[in-house]
Amino acid sequence: MSTDLFVQVPTTLIDPTRALIASEGVGAVYSVPWQSRTHRSAVARTAADQTRKKCPEAALLLDANLYSGRQRKVATAEPTRDWITVQRSAGLTWALTDSGYVAKGDTAGLRTTLKTAARFGGQVIAALPIASWWLSHAADSLRSEINAHGIPVALMVEDTDDPFDRTNVVTGLVHVLTADVPVLLLRSDTAGLGALAYGAAGAAMGSSTTYRHIYPDIGGGGTSGSVSFILPELLAYTSLTAFERHYLKDKSHAAWCCDCALCGGRDLTWIRTADIPKAAAFSHSVSAVAMLGRGLATAIAAHNGPQAWTAMCEAAHESNIEIEKLTGGDWKRKRALSAWIGATPEPAAA
């Protein structure tokens, strides 16, 4: 792929996504919203075609998104060749399978997904929408199954909240990333940067809470209508409402500012006064994540990705503690940061 950093967006956000691909050099994972499932082939093809008109070299993936929602597809239902054909006919370099959800302990479904994907030929990525249990409790089994089938995979993790705040999920991901085949992490937040630091072939950060992890089919689903964005110094996302509440505690704190190309060092209160705050939050978040990704790229190229990511997490962890104290505990520190710090490999012996 021409990039390893992607933004994951619904197929309804073609125009702003094209602009960010052009300005930030990221790729895009277009997810078909559940409302469009019955005509997903046409919707996905349109997203790819319209994006390529302005960004002909863009790295694109098409996510059927059948694994989410109350009537989601389950992993024992095989991925279809038709969805692969749609992507190949759109001229995409890589095709992502329309896999079903792999529930806790569903080894049969996992094998069905991987085995079927392997039959589709080259340049196919097996989408693996998995319960967080697979990383927290069965990472070794998951890695073994991936290796046994020998096909690149794209992990997407289900949880009611940030899955990487759960015990052992970060260490499980790090283990799976040592598989013999390329592994991507899609539908993520700043954990995607950590995945890249530990060798992921690609990572996608969601445009909204809906696309930052998979929500269980029990009535959850993320507040896609709310405005949320990244605070780079904290390596965490926040809602605009919460940000403004915390900002008033100390308007001069560095955590409220951003040095991305869009913000230029301003504090993030500008998002509230933008013509369309939700669009401004999206553009800022992509620009900020791209900035963070560029900061990691040199270290990754020098095989020092884990150490560089740990340094970023340590700094963010300290800032999280400051903000937690500043707000009297109203701000909840991002627990995944401690897990990433703890996952750092020991330096090689001299």
PDB file of N, CA and C in Angstrom, residues 189-283:
ATOM      1  N   ASP A 189      -8.651   3.959  17.387  1.00  0.00           N
ATOM      2  CA  ASP A 189      -8.319   5.339  17.727  1.00  0.00           C
ATOM      3  C   ASP A 189      -6.800   5.442  17.789  1.00  0.00           C
ATOM      4  N   THR A 190      -6.235   6.083  18.806  1.00  0.00           N
ATOM      5  CA  THR A 190      -4.775   6.205  18.850  1.00  0.00           C
ATOM      6  C   THR A 190      -4.080   4.859  19.037  1.00  0.00           C
ATOM      7  N   ALA A 191      -4.817   3.820  19.404  1.00  0.00           N
ATOM      8  CA  ALA A 191      -4.228   2.480  19.455  1.00  0.00           C
ATOM      9  C   ALA A 191      -3.675   2.081  18.096  1.00  0.00           C
ATOM     10  N   GLY A 192      -4.239   2.636  17.032  1.00  0.00           N
ATOM     11  CA  GLY A 192      -3.719   2.353  15.703  1.00  0.00           C
ATOM     12  C   GLY A 192      -2.279   2.796  15.541  1.00  0.00           C
ATOM     13  N   LEU A 193      -1.909   3.915  16.162  1.00  0.00           N
ATOM     14  CA  LEU A 193      -0.518   4.366  16.115  1.00  0.00           C
ATOM     15  C   LEU A 193       0.378   3.382  16.861  1.00  0.00           C
ATOM     16  N   GLY A 194      -0.105   2.897  17.999  1.00  0.00           N
ATOM     17  CA  GLY A 194       0.655   1.888  18.725  1.00  0.00           C
ATOM     18  C   GLY A 194       0.830   0.626  17.913  1.00  0.00           C
ATOM     19  N   ALA A 195      -0.230   0.236  17.209  1.00  0.00           N
ATOM     20  CA  ALA A 195      -0.140  -0.951  16.357  1.00  0.00           C
ATOM     21  C   ALA A 195       0.923  -0.765  15.281  1.00  0.00           C
ATOM     22  N   LEU A 196       0.959   0.409  14.655  1.00  0.00           N
ATOM     23  CA  LEU A 196       1.987   0.674  13.644  1.00  0.00           C
ATOM     24  C   LEU A 196       3.379   0.606  14.260  1.00  0.00           C
ATOM     25  N   ALA A 197       3.522   1.149  15.458  1.00  0.00           N
ATOM     26  CA  ALA A 197       4.825   1.126  16.124  1.00  0.00           C
ATOM     27  C   ALA A 197       5.302  -0.297  16.368  1.00  0.00           C
ATOM     28  N   TYR A 198       4.362  -1.219  16.563  1.00  0.00           N
ATOM     29  CA  TYR A 198       4.704  -2.618  16.821  1.00  0.00           C
ATOM     30  C   TYR A 198       4.632  -3.488  15.567  1.00  0.00           C
ATOM     31  N   GLY A 199       4.582  -2.858  14.405  1.00  0.00           N
ATOM     32  CA  GLY A 199       4.728  -3.622  13.174  1.00  0.00           C
ATOM     33  C   GLY A 199       3.486  -3.883  12.366  1.00  0.00           C
ATOM     34  N   ALA A 200       2.359  -3.278  12.709  1.00  0.00           N
ATOM     35  CA  ALA A 200       1.151  -3.470  11.903  1.00  0.00           C
ATOM     36  C   ALA A 200       1.386  -2.983  10.479  1.00  0.00           C
ATOM     37  N   ALA A 201       0.789  -3.685   9.529  1.00  0.00           N
ATOM     38  CA  ALA A 201       0.922  -3.300   8.124  1.00  0.00           C
ATOM     39  C   ALA A 201       0.088  -2.078   7.790  1.00  0.00           C
ATOM     40  N   GLY A 202      -0.881  -1.760   8.629  1.00  0.00           N
ATOM     41  CA  GLY A 202      -1.728  -0.597   8.421  1.00  0.00           C
ATOM     42  C   GLY A 202      -2.624  -0.402   9.625  1.00  0.00           C
ATOM     43  N   ALA A 203      -3.128   0.824   9.776  1.00  0.00           N
ATOM     44  CA  ALA A 203      -4.041   1.124  10.875  1.00  0.00           C
ATOM     45  C   ALA A 203      -4.984   2.228  10.440  1.00  0.00           C
ATOM     46  N   ALA A 204      -6.230   2.121  10.876  1.00  0.00           N
ATOM     47  CA  ALA A 204      -7.246   3.114  10.519  1.00  0.00           C
ATOM     48  C   ALA A 204      -7.874   3.696  11.775  1.00  0.00           C
ATOM     49  N   MET A 205      -7.890   5.021  11.849  1.00  0.00           N
ATOM     50  CA  MET A 205      -8.522   5.743  12.940  1.00  0.00           C
ATOM     51  C   MET A 205      -9.907   6.194  12.505  1.00  0.00           C
ATOM     52  N   GLY A 206     -10.911   5.928  13.337  1.00  0.00           N
ATOM     53  CA  GLY A 206     -12.284   6.226  12.976  1.00  0.00           C
ATOM     54  C   GLY A 206     -12.613   7.703  12.990  1.00  0.00           C
ATOM     55  N   SER A 207     -13.499   8.098  12.091  1.00  0.00           N
ATOM     56  CA  SER A 207     -13.909   9.500  11.984  1.00  0.00           C
ATOM     57  C   SER A 207     -14.832   9.923  13.118  1.00  0.00           C
ATOM     58  N   SER A 208     -15.449   8.975  13.791  1.00  0.00           N
ATOM     59  CA  SER A 208     -16.351   9.253  14.912  1.00  0.00           C
ATOM     60  C   SER A 208     -16.308   8.060  15.852  1.00  0.00           C
ATOM     61  N   THR A 209     -16.967   8.191  17.004  1.00  0.00           N
ATOM     62  CA  THR A 209     -16.959   7.080  17.955  1.00  0.00           C
ATOM     63  C   THR A 209     -17.500   5.801  17.333  1.00  0.00           C
ATOM     64  N   THR A 210     -18.440   5.920  16.426  1.00  0.00           N
ATOM     65  CA  THR A 210     -19.019   4.747  15.767  1.00  0.00           C
ATOM     66  C   THR A 210     -17.964   3.922  15.058  1.00  0.00           C
ATOM     67  N   TYR A 211     -16.952   4.580  14.519  1.00  0.00           N
ATOM     68  CA  TYR A 211     -15.948   3.892  13.702  1.00  0.00           C
ATOM     69  C   TYR A 211     -14.606   3.729  14.416  1.00  0.00           C
ATOM     70  N   ARG A 212     -14.601   3.885  15.756  1.00  0.00           N
ATOM     71  CA  ARG A 212     -13.355   3.696  16.500  1.00  0.00           C
ATOM     72  C   ARG A 212     -13.287   2.348  17.194  1.00  0.00           C
ATOM     73  N   HIS A 213     -14.371   1.635  17.221  1.00  0.00           N
ATOM     74  CA  HIS A 213     -14.387   0.215  17.574  1.00  0.00           C
ATOM     75  C   HIS A 213     -15.771  -0.300  17.227  1.00  0.00           C
ATOM     76  N   ILE A 214     -15.964  -1.612  17.341  1.00  0.00           N
ATOM     77  CA  ILE A 214     -17.277  -2.200  17.075  1.00  0.00           C
ATOM     78  C   ILE A 214     -18.074  -2.187  18.373  1.00  0.00           C
ATOM     79  N   TYR A 215     -19.321  -1.787  18.285  1.00  0.00           N
ATOM     80  CA  TYR A 215     -20.197  -1.807  19.457  1.00  0.00           C
ATOM     81  C   TYR A 215     -21.002  -3.106  19.481  1.00  0.00           C
ATOM     82  N   PRO A 216     -21.223  -3.672  20.679  1.00  0.00           N
ATOM     83  CA  PRO A 216     -22.044  -4.888  20.781  1.00  0.00           C
ATOM     84  C   PRO A 216     -23.452  -4.649  20.249  1.00  0.00           C
ATOM     85  N   ASP A 217     -24.108  -5.729  19.846  1.00  0.00           N
ATOM     86  CA  ASP A 217     -25.460  -5.616  19.272  1.00  0.00           C
ATOM     87  C   ASP A 217     -26.524  -5.653  20.373  1.00  0.00           C
ATOM     88  N   ILE A 218     -26.345  -4.808  21.391  1.00  0.00           N
ATOM     89  CA  ILE A 218     -27.292  -4.784  22.516  1.00  0.00           C
ATOM     90  C   ILE A 218     -27.859  -3.384  22.717  1.00  0.00           C
ATOM     91  N   GLY A 219     -27.859  -2.620  21.635  1.00  0.00           N
ATOM     92  CA  GLY A 219     -28.438  -1.291  21.735  1.00  0.00           C
ATOM     93  C   GLY A 219     -27.408  -0.190  21.750  1.00  0.00           C
ATOM     94  N   GLY A 220     -26.098  -0.546  21.864  1.00  0.00           N
ATOM     95  CA  GLY A 220     -25.050   0.458  21.800  1.00  0.00           C
ATOM     96  C   GLY A 220     -24.803   0.841  20.367  1.00  0.00           C
ATOM     97  N   GLY A 221     -23.819   1.699  20.159  1.00  0.00           N
ATOM     98  CA  GLY A 221     -23.518   2.034  18.786  1.00  0.00           C
ATOM     99  C   GLY A 221     -22.788   3.328  18.613  1.00  0.00           C
ATOM    100  N   GLY A 222     -22.417   3.985  19.702  1.00  0.00           N
ATOM    101  CA  GLY A 222     -21.664   5.206  19.567  1.00  0.00           C
ATOM    102  C   GLY A 222     -22.559   6.388  19.287  1.00  0.00           C
ATOM    103  N   THR A 223     -22.112   7.528  19.685  1.00  0.00           N
ATOM    104  CA  THR A 223     -22.897   8.742  19.488  1.00  0.00           C
ATOM    105  C   THR A 223     -22.394   9.460  18.254  1.00  0.00           C
ATOM    106  N   SER A 224     -22.764   8.955  17.089  1.00  0.00           N
ATOM    107  CA  SER A 224     -22.252   9.506  15.839  1.00  0.00           C
ATOM    108  C   SER A 224     -22.694  10.941  15.621  1.00  0.00           C
ATOM    109  N   GLY A 225     -23.766  11.374  16.296  1.00  0.00           N
ATOM    110  CA  GLY A 225     -24.228  12.737  16.127  1.00  0.00           C
ATOM    111  C   GLY A 225     -23.464  13.741  16.972  1.00  0.00           C
ATOM    112  N   SER A 226     -22.694  13.277  17.963  1.00  0.00           N
ATOM    113  CA  SER A 226     -21.953  14.182  18.828  1.00  0.00           C
ATOM    114  C   SER A 226     -20.643  14.589  18.167  1.00  0.00           C
ATOM    115  N   VAL A 227     -20.067  15.670  18.677  1.00  0.00           N
ATOM    116  CA  VAL A 227     -18.792  16.160  18.160  1.00  0.00           C
ATOM    117  C   VAL A 227     -17.684  15.675  19.084  1.00  0.00           C
ATOM    118  N   SER A 228     -16.742  14.924  18.547  1.00  0.00           N
ATOM    119  CA  SER A 228     -15.604  14.463  19.339  1.00  0.00           C
ATOM    120  C   SER A 228     -14.340  14.607  18.512  1.00  0.00           C
ATOM    121  N   PHE A 229     -13.217  14.724  19.200  1.00  0.00           N
ATOM    122  CA  PHE A 229     -11.953  14.950  18.500  1.00  0.00           C
ATOM    123  C   PHE A 229     -10.790  14.549  19.394  1.00  0.00           C
ATOM    124  N   ILE A 230      -9.615  14.500  18.810  1.00  0.00           N
ATOM    125  CA  ILE A 230      -8.429  14.069  19.534  1.00  0.00           C
ATOM    126  C   ILE A 230      -7.749  15.246  20.225  1.00  0.00           C
ATOM    127  N   LEU A 231      -7.229  14.988  21.415  1.00  0.00           N
ATOM    128  CA  LEU A 231      -6.324  15.897  22.111  1.00  0.00           C
ATOM    129  C   LEU A 231      -4.937  15.274  21.992  1.00  0.00           C
ATOM    130  N   PRO A 232      -4.102  15.753  21.073  1.00  0.00           N
ATOM    131  CA  PRO A 232      -2.839  15.062  20.785  1.00  0.00           C
ATOM    132  C   PRO A 232      -1.942  14.870  22.002  1.00  0.00           C
ATOM    133  N   GLU A 233      -1.867  15.874  22.877  1.00  0.00           N
ATOM    134  CA  GLU A 233      -0.971  15.756  24.028  1.00  0.00           C
ATOM    135  C   GLU A 233      -1.411  14.644  24.973  1.00  0.00           C
ATOM    136  N   LEU A 234      -2.696  14.334  24.975  1.00  0.00           N
ATOM    137  CA  LEU A 234      -3.229  13.290  25.851  1.00  0.00           C
ATOM    138  C   LEU A 234      -3.385  11.954  25.145  1.00  0.00           C
ATOM    139  N   LEU A 235      -3.172  11.923  23.826  1.00  0.00           N
ATOM    140  CA  LEU A 235      -3.402  10.715  23.018  1.00  0.00           C
ATOM    141  C   LEU A 235      -4.788  10.143  23.301  1.00  0.00           C
ATOM    142  N   ALA A 236      -5.757  11.031  23.401  1.00  0.00           N
ATOM    143  CA  ALA A 236      -7.117  10.614  23.754  1.00  0.00           C
ATOM    144  C   ALA A 236      -8.128  11.480  23.019  1.00  0.00           C
ATOM    145  N   TYR A 237      -9.302  10.891  22.797  1.00  0.00           N
ATOM    146  CA  TYR A 237     -10.415  11.615  22.201  1.00  0.00           C
ATOM    147  C   TYR A 237     -11.348  12.111  23.304  1.00  0.00           C
ATOM    148  N   THR A 238     -12.022  13.211  23.026  1.00  0.00           N
ATOM    149  CA  THR A 238     -12.989  13.757  23.967  1.00  0.00           C
ATOM    150  C   THR A 238     -14.154  14.360  23.201  1.00  0.00           C
ATOM    151  N   SER A 239     -15.286  14.468  23.846  1.00  0.00           N
ATOM    152  CA  SER A 239     -16.411  15.173  23.231  1.00  0.00           C
ATOM    153  C   SER A 239     -16.192  16.674  23.381  1.00  0.00           C
ATOM    154  N   LEU A 240     -16.803  17.441  22.505  1.00  0.00           N
ATOM    155  CA  LEU A 240     -16.692  18.895  22.587  1.00  0.00           C
ATOM    156  C   LEU A 240     -17.260  19.405  23.906  1.00  0.00           C
ATOM    157  N   THR A 241     -18.360  18.821  24.347  1.00  0.00           N
ATOM    158  CA  THR A 241     -18.977  19.244  25.607  1.00  0.00           C
ATOM    159  C   THR A 241     -18.032  19.037  26.783  1.00  0.00           C
ATOM    160  N   ALA A 242     -17.408  17.857  26.846  1.00  0.00           N
ATOM    161  CA  ALA A 242     -16.471  17.574  27.935  1.00  0.00           C
ATOM    162  C   ALA A 242     -15.236  18.460  27.832  1.00  0.00           C
ATOM    163  N   PHE A 243     -14.749  18.655  26.621  1.00  0.00           N
ATOM    164  CA  PHE A 243     -13.574  19.510  26.423  1.00  0.00           C
ATOM    165  C   PHE A 243     -13.819  20.910  26.985  1.00  0.00           C
ATOM    166  N   GLU A 244     -14.950  21.495  26.642  1.00  0.00           N
ATOM    167  CA  GLU A 244     -15.228  22.860  27.093  1.00  0.00           C
ATOM    168  C   GLU A 244     -15.350  22.933  28.613  1.00  0.00           C
ATOM    169  N   ARG A 245     -15.887  21.889  29.213  1.00  0.00           N
ATOM    170  CA  ARG A 245     -16.001  21.854  30.675  1.00  0.00           C
ATOM    171  C   ARG A 245     -14.614  21.806  31.324  1.00  0.00           C
ATOM    172  N   HIS A 246     -13.727  20.973  30.776  1.00  0.00           N
ATOM    173  CA  HIS A 246     -12.383  20.848  31.334  1.00  0.00           C
ATOM    174  C   HIS A 246     -11.537  22.084  31.030  1.00  0.00           C
ATOM    175  N   TYR A 247     -11.715  22.637  29.859  1.00  0.00           N
ATOM    176  CA  TYR A 247     -10.942  23.803  29.421  1.00  0.00           C
ATOM    177  C   TYR A 247     -11.085  24.963  30.401  1.00  0.00           C
ATOM    178  N   LEU A 248     -12.251  25.135  30.952  1.00  0.00           N
ATOM    179  CA  LEU A 248     -12.505  26.251  31.860  1.00  0.00           C
ATOM    180  C   LEU A 248     -11.716  26.140  33.164  1.00  0.00           C
ATOM    181  N   LYS A 249     -11.221  24.943  33.484  1.00  0.00           N
ATOM    182  CA  LYS A 249     -10.436  24.757  34.710  1.00  0.00           C
ATOM    183  C   LYS A 249      -9.076  25.440  34.615  1.00  0.00           C
ATOM    184  N   ASP A 250      -8.512  25.483  33.411  1.00  0.00           N
ATOM    185  CA  ASP A 250      -7.221  26.147  33.178  1.00  0.00           C
ATOM    186  C   ASP A 250      -7.071  26.356  31.680  1.00  0.00           C
ATOM    187  N   LYS A 251      -7.443  27.536  31.214  1.00  0.00           N
ATOM    188  CA  LYS A 251      -7.479  27.802  29.780  1.00  0.00           C
ATOM    189  C   LYS A 251      -6.095  27.808  29.141  1.00  0.00           C
ATOM    190  N   SER A 252      -5.052  27.919  29.932  1.00  0.00           N
ATOM    191  CA  SER A 252      -3.700  28.005  29.377  1.00  0.00           C
ATOM    192  C   SER A 252      -2.981  26.665  29.297  1.00  0.00           C
ATOM    193  N   HIS A 253      -3.621  25.584  29.715  1.00  0.00           N
ATOM    194  CA  HIS A 253      -2.926  24.292  29.738  1.00  0.00           C
ATOM    195  C   HIS A 253      -2.603  23.830  28.319  1.00  0.00           C
ATOM    196  N   ALA A 254      -1.395  23.306  28.151  1.00  0.00           N
ATOM    197  CA  ALA A 254      -0.925  22.892  26.825  1.00  0.00           C
ATOM    198  C   ALA A 254      -1.750  21.767  26.228  1.00  0.00           C
ATOM    199  N   ALA A 255      -2.438  21.005  27.061  1.00  0.00           N
ATOM    200  CA  ALA A 255      -3.227  19.877  26.549  1.00  0.00           C
ATOM    201  C   ALA A 255      -4.375  20.330  25.669  1.00  0.00           C
ATOM    202  N   TRP A 256      -4.774  21.579  25.785  1.00  0.00           N
ATOM    203  CA  TRP A 256      -5.907  22.072  24.999  1.00  0.00           C
ATOM    204  C   TRP A 256      -5.488  22.580  23.617  1.00  0.00           C
ATOM    205  N   CYS A 257      -4.203  22.563  23.325  1.00  0.00           N
ATOM    206  CA  CYS A 257      -3.692  23.111  22.067  1.00  0.00           C
ATOM    207  C   CYS A 257      -3.244  22.006  21.123  1.00  0.00           C
ATOM    208  N   CYS A 258      -3.103  22.363  19.854  1.00  0.00           N
ATOM    209  CA  CYS A 258      -2.686  21.386  18.845  1.00  0.00           C
ATOM    210  C   CYS A 258      -1.806  22.064  17.805  1.00  0.00           C
ATOM    211  N   ASP A 259      -0.737  21.377  17.421  1.00  0.00           N
ATOM    212  CA  ASP A 259       0.206  21.901  16.436  1.00  0.00           C
ATOM    213  C   ASP A 259       0.022  21.304  15.051  1.00  0.00           C
ATOM    214  N   CYS A 260      -1.110  20.651  14.804  1.00  0.00           N
ATOM    215  CA  CYS A 260      -1.307  20.066  13.472  1.00  0.00           C
ATOM    216  C   CYS A 260      -1.420  21.171  12.428  1.00  0.00           C
ATOM    217  N   ALA A 261      -1.373  20.778  11.162  1.00  0.00           N
ATOM    218  CA  ALA A 261      -1.389  21.753  10.072  1.00  0.00           C
ATOM    219  C   ALA A 261      -2.640  22.610  10.084  1.00  0.00           C
ATOM    220  N   LEU A 262      -3.733  22.057  10.563  1.00  0.00           N
ATOM    221  CA  LEU A 262      -4.992  22.795  10.578  1.00  0.00           C
ATOM    222  C   LEU A 262      -5.079  23.751  11.764  1.00  0.00           C
ATOM    223  N   CYS A 263      -4.604  23.315  12.923  1.00  0.00           N
ATOM    224  CA  CYS A 263      -4.738  24.122  14.138  1.00  0.00           C
ATOM    225  C   CYS A 263      -3.628  25.159  14.276  1.00  0.00           C
ATOM    226  N   GLY A 264      -2.419  24.816  13.866  1.00  0.00           N
ATOM    227  CA  GLY A 264      -1.314  25.769  13.912  1.00  0.00           C
ATOM    228  C   GLY A 264      -1.008  26.307  15.292  1.00  0.00           C
ATOM    229  N   GLY A 265      -1.149  25.475  16.317  1.00  0.00           N
ATOM    230  CA  GLY A 265      -0.827  25.888  17.672  1.00  0.00           C
ATOM    231  C   GLY A 265      -1.980  26.496  18.446  1.00  0.00           C
ATOM    232  N   ARG A 266      -3.125  26.652  17.806  1.00  0.00           N
ATOM    233  CA  ARG A 266      -4.286  27.227  18.498  1.00  0.00           C
ATOM    234  C   ARG A 266      -4.838  26.261  19.547  1.00  0.00           C
ATOM    235  N   ASP A 267      -5.583  26.824  20.501  1.00  0.00           N
ATOM    236  CA  ASP A 267      -6.332  25.914  21.360  1.00  0.00           C
ATOM    237  C   ASP A 267      -7.582  25.471  20.599  1.00  0.00           C
ATOM    238  N   LEU A 268      -8.141  24.373  21.039  1.00  0.00           N
ATOM    239  CA  LEU A 268      -9.176  23.700  20.258  1.00  0.00           C
ATOM    240  C   LEU A 268     -10.579  24.259  20.463  1.00  0.00           C
ATOM    241  N   THR A 269     -10.674  25.389  21.133  1.00  0.00           N
ATOM    242  CA  THR A 269     -11.978  26.046  21.239  1.00  0.00           C
ATOM    243  C   THR A 269     -12.477  26.530  19.879  1.00  0.00           C
ATOM    244  N   TRP A 270     -11.573  26.639  18.898  1.00  0.00           N
ATOM    245  CA  TRP A 270     -11.987  27.094  17.565  1.00  0.00           C
ATOM    246  C   TRP A 270     -12.993  26.135  16.929  1.00  0.00           C
ATOM    247  N   ILE A 271     -12.980  24.894  17.360  1.00  0.00           N
ATOM    248  CA  ILE A 271     -13.905  23.919  16.775  1.00  0.00           C
ATOM    249  C   ILE A 271     -15.355  24.313  17.050  1.00  0.00           C
ATOM    250  N   ARG A 272     -15.614  24.826  18.246  1.00  0.00           N
ATOM    251  CA  ARG A 272     -16.971  25.243  18.590  1.00  0.00           C
ATOM    252  C   ARG A 272     -17.467  26.355  17.666  1.00  0.00           C
ATOM    253  N   THR A 273     -16.589  27.268  17.285  1.00  0.00           N
ATOM    254  CA  THR A 273     -17.014  28.424  16.484  1.00  0.00           C
ATOM    255  C   THR A 273     -16.907  28.184  14.982  1.00  0.00           C
ATOM    256  N   ALA A 274     -16.463  27.010  14.584  1.00  0.00           N
ATOM    257  CA  ALA A 274     -16.389  26.694  13.153  1.00  0.00           C
ATOM    258  C   ALA A 274     -17.795  26.627  12.558  1.00  0.00           C
ATOM    259  N   ASP A 275     -17.893  26.828  11.245  1.00  0.00           N
ATOM    260  CA  ASP A 275     -19.204  26.793  10.582  1.00  0.00           C
ATOM    261  C   ASP A 275     -19.922  25.470  10.839  1.00  0.00           C
ATOM    262  N   ILE A 276     -19.158  24.377  10.736  1.00  0.00           N
ATOM    263  CA  ILE A 276     -19.718  23.048  11.007  1.00  0.00           C
ATOM    264  C   ILE A 276     -18.777  22.361  12.000  1.00  0.00           C
ATOM    265  N   PRO A 277     -19.038  22.456  13.299  1.00  0.00           N
ATOM    266  CA  PRO A 277     -18.117  21.906  14.296  1.00  0.00           C
ATOM    267  C   PRO A 277     -17.759  20.440  14.084  1.00  0.00           C
ATOM    268  N   LYS A 278     -18.730  19.628  13.676  1.00  0.00           N
ATOM    269  CA  LYS A 278     -18.437  18.206  13.480  1.00  0.00           C
ATOM    270  C   LYS A 278     -17.426  18.003  12.361  1.00  0.00           C
ATOM    271  N   ALA A 279     -17.556  18.754  11.276  1.00  0.00           N
ATOM    272  CA  ALA A 279     -16.599  18.658  10.173  1.00  0.00           C
ATOM    273  C   ALA A 279     -15.232  19.167  10.604  1.00  0.00           C
ATOM    274  N   ALA A 280     -15.211  20.241  11.391  1.00  0.00           N
ATOM    275  CA  ALA A 280     -13.944  20.782  11.879  1.00  0.00           C
ATOM    276  C   ALA A 280     -13.240  19.780  12.788  1.00  0.00           C
ATOM    277  N   ALA A 281     -14.012  19.109  13.649  1.00  0.00           N
ATOM    278  CA  ALA A 281     -13.441  18.105  14.550  1.00  0.00           C
ATOM    279  C   ALA A 281     -12.834  16.950  13.763  1.00  0.00           C
ATOM    280  N   PHE A 282     -13.521  16.528  12.717  1.00  0.00           N
ATOM    281  CA  PHE A 282     -13.029  15.446  11.865  1.00  0.00           C
ATOM    282  C   PHE A 282     -11.722  15.843  11.188  1.00  0.00           C
ATOM    283  N   SER A 283     -11.699  17.021  10.580  1.00  0.00           N
ATOM    284  CA  SER A 283     -10.501  17.465   9.864  1.00  0.00           C
ATOM    285  C   SER A 283      -9.324  17.631  10.816  1.00  0.00           C
TER     286      SER A 283
END
